[in-house]
Coordinates of C-alpha atoms and ligand atoms in Angstrom, one line a residue:
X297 CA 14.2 -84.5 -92.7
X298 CA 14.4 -87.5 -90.3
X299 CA 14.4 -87.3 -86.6
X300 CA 17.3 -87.3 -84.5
X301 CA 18.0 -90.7 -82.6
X302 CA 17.7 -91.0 -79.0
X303 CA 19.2 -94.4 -77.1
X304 CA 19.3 -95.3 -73.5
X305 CA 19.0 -98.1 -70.8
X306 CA 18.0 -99.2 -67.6
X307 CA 19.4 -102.3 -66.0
X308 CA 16.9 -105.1 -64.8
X309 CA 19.4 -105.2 -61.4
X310 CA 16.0 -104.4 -58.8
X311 CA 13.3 -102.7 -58.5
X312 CA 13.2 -99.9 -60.3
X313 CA 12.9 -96.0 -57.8
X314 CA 11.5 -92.8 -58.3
X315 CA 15.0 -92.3 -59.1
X316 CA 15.7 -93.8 -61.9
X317 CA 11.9 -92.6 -63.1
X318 CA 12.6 -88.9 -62.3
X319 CA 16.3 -89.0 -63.4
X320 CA 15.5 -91.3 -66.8
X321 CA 12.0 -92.7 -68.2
X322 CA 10.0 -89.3 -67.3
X323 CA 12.5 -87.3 -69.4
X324 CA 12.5 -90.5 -72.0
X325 CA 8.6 -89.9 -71.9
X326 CA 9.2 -86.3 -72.8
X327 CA 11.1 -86.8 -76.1
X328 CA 9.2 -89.8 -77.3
X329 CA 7.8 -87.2 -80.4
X330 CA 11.1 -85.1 -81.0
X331 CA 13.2 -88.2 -81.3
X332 CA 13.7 -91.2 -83.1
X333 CA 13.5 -93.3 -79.4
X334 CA 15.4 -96.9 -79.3
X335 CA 15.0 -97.6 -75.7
X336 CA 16.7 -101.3 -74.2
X337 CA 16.8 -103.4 -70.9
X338 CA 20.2 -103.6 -70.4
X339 CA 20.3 -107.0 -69.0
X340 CA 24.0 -107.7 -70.3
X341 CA 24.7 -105.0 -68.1
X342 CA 23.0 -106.3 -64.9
X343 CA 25.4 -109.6 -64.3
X344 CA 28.8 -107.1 -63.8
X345 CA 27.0 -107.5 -60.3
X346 CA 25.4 -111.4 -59.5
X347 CA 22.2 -111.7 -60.1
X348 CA 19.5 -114.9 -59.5
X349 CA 18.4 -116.4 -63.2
X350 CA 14.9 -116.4 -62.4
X351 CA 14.7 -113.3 -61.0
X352 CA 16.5 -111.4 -63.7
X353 CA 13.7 -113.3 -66.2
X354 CA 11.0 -112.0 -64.2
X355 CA 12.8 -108.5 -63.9
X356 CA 13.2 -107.9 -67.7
X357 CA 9.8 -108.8 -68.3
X358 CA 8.4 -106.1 -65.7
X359 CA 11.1 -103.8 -66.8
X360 CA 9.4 -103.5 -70.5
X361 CA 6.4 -103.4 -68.4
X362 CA 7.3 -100.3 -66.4
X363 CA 8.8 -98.8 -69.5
X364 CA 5.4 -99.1 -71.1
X365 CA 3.1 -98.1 -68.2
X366 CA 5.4 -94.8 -68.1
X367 CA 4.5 -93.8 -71.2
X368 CA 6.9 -95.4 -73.7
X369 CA 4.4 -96.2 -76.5
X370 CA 5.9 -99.0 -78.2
X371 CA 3.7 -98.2 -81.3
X372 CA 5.9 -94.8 -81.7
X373 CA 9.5 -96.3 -80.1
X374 CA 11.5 -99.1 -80.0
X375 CA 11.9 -101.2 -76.8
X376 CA 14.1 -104.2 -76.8
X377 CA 16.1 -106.9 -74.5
X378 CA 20.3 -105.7 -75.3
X379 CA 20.9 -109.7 -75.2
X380 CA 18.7 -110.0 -77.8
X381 CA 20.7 -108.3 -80.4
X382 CA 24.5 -109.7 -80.4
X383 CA 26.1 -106.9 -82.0
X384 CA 26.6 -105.3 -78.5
X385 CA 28.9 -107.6 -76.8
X386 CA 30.7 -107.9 -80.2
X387 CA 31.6 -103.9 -80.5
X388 CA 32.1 -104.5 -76.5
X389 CA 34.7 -106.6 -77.6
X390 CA 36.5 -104.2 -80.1
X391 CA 36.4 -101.1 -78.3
X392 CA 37.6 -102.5 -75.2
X393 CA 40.6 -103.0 -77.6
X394 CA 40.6 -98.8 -77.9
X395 CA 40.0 -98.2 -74.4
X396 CA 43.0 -97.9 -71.4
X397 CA 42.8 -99.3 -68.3
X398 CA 43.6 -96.1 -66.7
X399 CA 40.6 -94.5 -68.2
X400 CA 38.4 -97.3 -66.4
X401 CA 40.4 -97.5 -63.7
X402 CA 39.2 -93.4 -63.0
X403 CA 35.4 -94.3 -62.9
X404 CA 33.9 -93.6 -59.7
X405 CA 30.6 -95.7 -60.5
X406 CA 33.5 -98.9 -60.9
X407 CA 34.7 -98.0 -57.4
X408 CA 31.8 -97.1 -55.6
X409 CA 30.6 -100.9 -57.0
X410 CA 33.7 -102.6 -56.5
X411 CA 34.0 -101.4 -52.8
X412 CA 30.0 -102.7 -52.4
X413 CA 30.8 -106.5 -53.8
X414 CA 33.9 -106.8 -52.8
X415 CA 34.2 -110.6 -53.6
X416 CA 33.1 -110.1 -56.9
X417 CA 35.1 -107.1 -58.7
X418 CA 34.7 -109.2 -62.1
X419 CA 36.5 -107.6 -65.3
X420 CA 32.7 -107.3 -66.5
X421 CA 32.3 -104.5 -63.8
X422 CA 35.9 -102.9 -64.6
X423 CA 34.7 -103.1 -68.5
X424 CA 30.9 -102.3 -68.3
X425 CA 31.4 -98.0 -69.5
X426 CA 33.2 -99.5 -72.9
X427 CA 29.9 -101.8 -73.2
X428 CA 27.8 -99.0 -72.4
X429 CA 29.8 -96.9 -75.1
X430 CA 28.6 -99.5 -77.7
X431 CA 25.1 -99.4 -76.9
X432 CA 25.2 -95.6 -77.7
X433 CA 27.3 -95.8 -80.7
X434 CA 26.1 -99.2 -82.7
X435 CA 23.2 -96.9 -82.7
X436 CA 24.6 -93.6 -84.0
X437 CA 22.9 -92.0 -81.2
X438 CA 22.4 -88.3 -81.4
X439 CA 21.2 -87.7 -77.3
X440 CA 21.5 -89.8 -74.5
X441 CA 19.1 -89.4 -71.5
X442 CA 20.3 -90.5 -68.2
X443 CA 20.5 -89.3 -64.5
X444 CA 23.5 -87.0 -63.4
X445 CA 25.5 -90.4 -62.2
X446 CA 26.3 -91.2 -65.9
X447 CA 28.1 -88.5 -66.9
X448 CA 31.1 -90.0 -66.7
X449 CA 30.6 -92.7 -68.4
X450 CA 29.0 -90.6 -71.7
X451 CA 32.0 -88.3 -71.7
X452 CA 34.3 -92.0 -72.1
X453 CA 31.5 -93.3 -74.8
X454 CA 32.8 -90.2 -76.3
X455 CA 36.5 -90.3 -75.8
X456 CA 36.3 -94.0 -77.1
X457 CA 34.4 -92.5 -80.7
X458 CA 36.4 -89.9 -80.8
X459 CA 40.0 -92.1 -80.6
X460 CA 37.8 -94.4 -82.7
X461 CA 37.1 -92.2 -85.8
X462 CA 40.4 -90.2 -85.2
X463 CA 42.2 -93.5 -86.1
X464 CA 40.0 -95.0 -89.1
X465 CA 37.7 -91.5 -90.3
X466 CA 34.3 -90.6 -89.2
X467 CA 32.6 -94.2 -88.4
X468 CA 30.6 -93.5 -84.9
X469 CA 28.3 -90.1 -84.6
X470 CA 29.6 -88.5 -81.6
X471 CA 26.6 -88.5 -78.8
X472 CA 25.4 -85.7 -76.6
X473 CA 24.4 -86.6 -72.8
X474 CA 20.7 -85.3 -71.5
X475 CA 20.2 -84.7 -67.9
X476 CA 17.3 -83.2 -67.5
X477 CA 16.8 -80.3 -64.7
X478 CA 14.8 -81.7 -61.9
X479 CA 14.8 -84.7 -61.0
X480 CA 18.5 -85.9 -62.6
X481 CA 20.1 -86.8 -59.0
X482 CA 17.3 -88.3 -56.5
X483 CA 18.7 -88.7 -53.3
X484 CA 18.8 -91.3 -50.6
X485 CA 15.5 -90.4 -48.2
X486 CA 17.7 -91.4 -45.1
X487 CA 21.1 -90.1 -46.6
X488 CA 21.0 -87.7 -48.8
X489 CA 24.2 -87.8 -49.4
X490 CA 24.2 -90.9 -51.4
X491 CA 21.6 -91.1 -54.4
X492 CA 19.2 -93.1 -54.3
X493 CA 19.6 -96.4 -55.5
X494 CA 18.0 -99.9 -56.3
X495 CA 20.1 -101.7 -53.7
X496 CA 18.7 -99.3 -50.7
X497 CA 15.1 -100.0 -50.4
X498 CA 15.1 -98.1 -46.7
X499 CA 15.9 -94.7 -48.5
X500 CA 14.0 -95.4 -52.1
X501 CA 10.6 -95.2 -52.7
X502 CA 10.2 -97.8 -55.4
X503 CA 7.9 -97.2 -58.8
X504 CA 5.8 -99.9 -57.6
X505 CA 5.4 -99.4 -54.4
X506 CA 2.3 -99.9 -52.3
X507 CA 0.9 -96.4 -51.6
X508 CA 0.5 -96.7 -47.8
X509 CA 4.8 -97.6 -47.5
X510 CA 5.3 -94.9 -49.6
X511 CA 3.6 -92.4 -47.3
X512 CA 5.3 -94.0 -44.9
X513 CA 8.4 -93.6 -45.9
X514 CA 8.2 -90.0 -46.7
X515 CA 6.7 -88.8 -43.6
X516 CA 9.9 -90.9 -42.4
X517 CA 12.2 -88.8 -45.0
X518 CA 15.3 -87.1 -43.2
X519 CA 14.4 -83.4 -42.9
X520 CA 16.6 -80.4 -41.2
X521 CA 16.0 -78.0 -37.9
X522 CA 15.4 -74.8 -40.1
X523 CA 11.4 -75.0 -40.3
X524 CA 10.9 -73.6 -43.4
X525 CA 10.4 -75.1 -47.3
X526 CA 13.1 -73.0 -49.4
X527 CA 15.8 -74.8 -51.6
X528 CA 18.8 -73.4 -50.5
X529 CA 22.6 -74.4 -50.8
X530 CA 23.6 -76.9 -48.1
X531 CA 20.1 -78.1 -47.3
X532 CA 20.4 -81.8 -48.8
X533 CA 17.7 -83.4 -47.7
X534 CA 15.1 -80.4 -48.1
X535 CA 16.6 -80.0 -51.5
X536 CA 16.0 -83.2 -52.6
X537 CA 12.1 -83.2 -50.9
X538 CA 12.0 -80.0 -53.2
X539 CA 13.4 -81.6 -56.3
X540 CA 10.9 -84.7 -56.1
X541 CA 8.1 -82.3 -55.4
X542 CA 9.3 -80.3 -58.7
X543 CA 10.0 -82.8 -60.6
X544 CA 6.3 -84.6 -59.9
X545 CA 4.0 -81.5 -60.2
X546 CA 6.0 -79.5 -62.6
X547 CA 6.3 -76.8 -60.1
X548 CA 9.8 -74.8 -59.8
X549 CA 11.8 -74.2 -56.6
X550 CA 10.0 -71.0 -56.6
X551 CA 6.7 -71.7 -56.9
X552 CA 7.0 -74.7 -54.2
X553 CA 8.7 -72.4 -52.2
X554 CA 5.6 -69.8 -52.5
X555 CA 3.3 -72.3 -52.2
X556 CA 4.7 -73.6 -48.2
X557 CA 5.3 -70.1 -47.1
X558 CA 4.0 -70.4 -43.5
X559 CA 3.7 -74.0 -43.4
X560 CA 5.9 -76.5 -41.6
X561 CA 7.4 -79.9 -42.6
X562 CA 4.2 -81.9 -41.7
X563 CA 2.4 -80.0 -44.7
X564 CA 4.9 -80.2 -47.1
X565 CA 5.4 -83.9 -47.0
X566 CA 1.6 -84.4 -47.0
X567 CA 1.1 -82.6 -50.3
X568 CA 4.8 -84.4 -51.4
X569 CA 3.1 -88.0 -50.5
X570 CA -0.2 -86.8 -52.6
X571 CA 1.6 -86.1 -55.6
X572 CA 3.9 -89.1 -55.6
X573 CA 1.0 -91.1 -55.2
X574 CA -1.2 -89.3 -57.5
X575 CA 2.2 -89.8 -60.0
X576 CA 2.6 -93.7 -58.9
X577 CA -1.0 -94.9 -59.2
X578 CA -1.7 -94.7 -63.1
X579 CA 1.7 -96.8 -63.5
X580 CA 0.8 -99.3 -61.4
X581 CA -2.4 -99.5 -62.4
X582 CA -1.4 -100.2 -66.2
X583 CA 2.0 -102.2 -65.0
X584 CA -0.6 -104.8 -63.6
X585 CA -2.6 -105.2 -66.8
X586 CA 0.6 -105.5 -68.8
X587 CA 2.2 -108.1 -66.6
X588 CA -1.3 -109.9 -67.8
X589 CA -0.3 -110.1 -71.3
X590 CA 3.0 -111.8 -71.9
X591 CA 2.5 -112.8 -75.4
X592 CA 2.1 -108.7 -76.1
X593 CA 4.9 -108.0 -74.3
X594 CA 7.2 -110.6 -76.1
X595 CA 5.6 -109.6 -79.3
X596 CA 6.6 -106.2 -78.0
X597 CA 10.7 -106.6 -77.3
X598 CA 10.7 -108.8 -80.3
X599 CA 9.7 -106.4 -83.1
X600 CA 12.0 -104.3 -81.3
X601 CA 15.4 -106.4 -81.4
X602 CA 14.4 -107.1 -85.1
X603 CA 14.6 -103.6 -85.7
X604 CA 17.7 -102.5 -83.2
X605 CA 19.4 -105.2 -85.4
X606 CA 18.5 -104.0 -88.1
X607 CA 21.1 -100.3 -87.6
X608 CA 23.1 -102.0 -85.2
X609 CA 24.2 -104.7 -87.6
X610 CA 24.9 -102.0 -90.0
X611 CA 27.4 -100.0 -87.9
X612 CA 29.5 -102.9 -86.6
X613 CA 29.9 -104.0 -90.5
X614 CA 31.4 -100.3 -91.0
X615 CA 33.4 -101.1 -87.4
X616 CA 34.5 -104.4 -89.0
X617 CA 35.6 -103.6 -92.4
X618 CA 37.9 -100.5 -90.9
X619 CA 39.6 -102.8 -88.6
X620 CA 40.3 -104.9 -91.2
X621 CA 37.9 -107.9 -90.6
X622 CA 37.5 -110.2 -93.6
X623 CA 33.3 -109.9 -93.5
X624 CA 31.1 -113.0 -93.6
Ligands
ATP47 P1 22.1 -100.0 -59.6 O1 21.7 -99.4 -58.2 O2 21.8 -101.4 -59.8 O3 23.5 -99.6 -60.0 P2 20.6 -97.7 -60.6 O4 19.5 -97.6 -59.7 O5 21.7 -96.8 -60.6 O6 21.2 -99.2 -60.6 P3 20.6 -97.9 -63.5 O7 19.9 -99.0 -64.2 O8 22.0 -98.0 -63.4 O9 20.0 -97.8 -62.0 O10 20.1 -96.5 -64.1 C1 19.1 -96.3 -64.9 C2 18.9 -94.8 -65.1 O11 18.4 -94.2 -63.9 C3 20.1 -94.1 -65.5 O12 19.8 -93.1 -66.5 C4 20.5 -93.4 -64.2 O13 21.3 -92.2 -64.4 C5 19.2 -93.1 -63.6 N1 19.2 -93.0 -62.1 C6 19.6 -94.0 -61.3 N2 19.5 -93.6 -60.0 C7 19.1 -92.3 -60.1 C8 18.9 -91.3 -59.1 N3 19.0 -91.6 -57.8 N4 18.5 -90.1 -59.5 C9 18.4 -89.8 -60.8 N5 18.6 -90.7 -61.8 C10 19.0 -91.9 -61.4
LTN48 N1 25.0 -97.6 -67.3 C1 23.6 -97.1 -67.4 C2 22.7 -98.0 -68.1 C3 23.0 -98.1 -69.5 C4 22.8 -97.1 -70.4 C5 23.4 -97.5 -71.6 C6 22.3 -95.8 -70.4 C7 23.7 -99.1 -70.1 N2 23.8 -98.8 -71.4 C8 23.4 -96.8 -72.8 C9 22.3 -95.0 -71.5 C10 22.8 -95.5 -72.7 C11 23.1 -96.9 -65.9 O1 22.2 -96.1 -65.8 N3 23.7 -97.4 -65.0

């Protein structure tokens, strides 16, 4: 019996934070063996916000660096550059045709983003769940790992199959979301209210960041007046000290919970900075050595588009002949 398919995506927007590590590529990591894993850097993705050429070069490159120093064995999965394989921005294209604008107008991740670039609220931004639903379905994705902030747009991937095959008979496989349990919604270290993000480096520790800034900025970590390591409801910013600590070590709420009984804050974010660095250090270790070999990396995300083609083109000649495309 073959393996179920897995697809998902980071955007090469900034450097990448524990949260998108903890919410995405350590669960990714996880199901490399179960799955059938296509995994791409969504870099059609990354100009709905403006981005500097060069930089967003350099970016994808380290990107299918990270993705490799964090355990995505390219010999077992396939890693590719979304640009790389057109049939993306075509289905774009034709499900944007089956998608309303009050549907997109109800994403919060389109207004959180619009009010943040206000000068640039682009159609690309307004569009960019309908080009995220193609990813998932050219690929006839069974699960879809991501952090708690894409919910959303999975449950519109799926409205859009749904309408989709409801309309022309079953074309697109419809695709289950996977959030895993820890980890799924990293906060903002100085605001946990807000998750953290890319674009806040104050409040992010990032996956490649030097170990003594790291410390640093979790000894800096907003904490509470209670005194005492429990996760409890209403605590945000001890929950998500808790969370990071779980997610890291393995350990549940519980156990982290036993293992600070009588111990203050200072304690707790020592043993937190130990294992985030004891987590961070293999990474960056093999991160450098890849960023040493271009030529395997581009051999790397080009065996992978060849192959990502190879199914995408597939579904978008199904897409094609339903709508009533003459095919070339
Ligand atoms: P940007 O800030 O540029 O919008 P981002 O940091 O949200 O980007 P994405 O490329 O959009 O990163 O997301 C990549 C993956 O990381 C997604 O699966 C997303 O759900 C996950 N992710 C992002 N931020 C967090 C977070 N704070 N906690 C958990 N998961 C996260
Ligand atoms: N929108 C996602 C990135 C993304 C993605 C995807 C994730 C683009 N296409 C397909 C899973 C599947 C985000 O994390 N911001």
């Amino acid at each position: 019996m073959s393996k179920k398919r897995i697809f998902s995506g980071i955007q090469p927007s900034g450097a990448l934070t524990i949260g998108n590590y903890l919410g995405a590529l350590k669960n990714w990591v996880q199901l490399v063996d179960e799955y059938e894993c296509i995994f791409s850097v969504v870099d059609l993705h990354a100009i709905t916000v403006r981005q500097d050429p060069e930089e967003l070069k350099q970016r994808c490159m380290a990107l299918i660096a990270q993705y490799i120093a964090c355990g995505i064995d390219p010999d077992k999965c396939t890693i590719f550059i979304q640009s790389h394989v057109p049939a993306h921005a075509e289905l774009a294209w034709i499900l944007n045709c089956y998608t309303y604008m009050g549907e997109l107008e109800r994403m919060t991740q389109f207004k959180d983003k619009s009010s943040r670039h206000a000068d640039n609220i682009n159609a690309g931004l307004f569009t960019y769940p309908v080009l995220m639903a193609a990813d998932i379905l050219l690929y006839q994705t069974d699960l879809v790992p991501v952090g708690h902030d894409q919910k959303q747009h999975l449950e519109i991937c799926r409205d859009i199959a749904e309408r989709f095959n409801r309309i022309y008979g079953p074309v697109f496989k419809m695709p289950e979301g996977y959030i895993g349990k820890m980890g799924a919604r990293v906060m903002d270290l100085q605001n946990p209210e807000k998750k953290m993000s890319k674009s806040e480096p104050q409040g992010s520790i990032a996956l490649l960041e030097d170990p003594a800034s790291a410390v640093k900025k979790i000894k800096r970590a907003q904490t509470d007046s209670l005194g005492y390591v429990k996760y409890e409801e209403g605590r945000l910013a001890m929950n998500n000290l808790i969370s990071i600590y779980g997610a890291v070590t393995g350990k549940t709420a519980d156990e982290i919970e036993t293992e600070f009984t009588g111990k203050g804050y200072g304690d707790f974010k020592k043993a937190l900075a130990e294992a985030v660095q004891a987590e961070l250090s293999p990474i960056q270790a093999k991160y450098k050595e890849l960023m040493a070999s271009p030529h395997y990396l581009q051999e790397v995300y080009r065996k992978g588009a060849r192959y990502a083609a190879s199914i995408a083109e597939e579904t978008k000649r199904k897409v094609y002949e339903k709508v009533g495309y003459i095919l070339g």
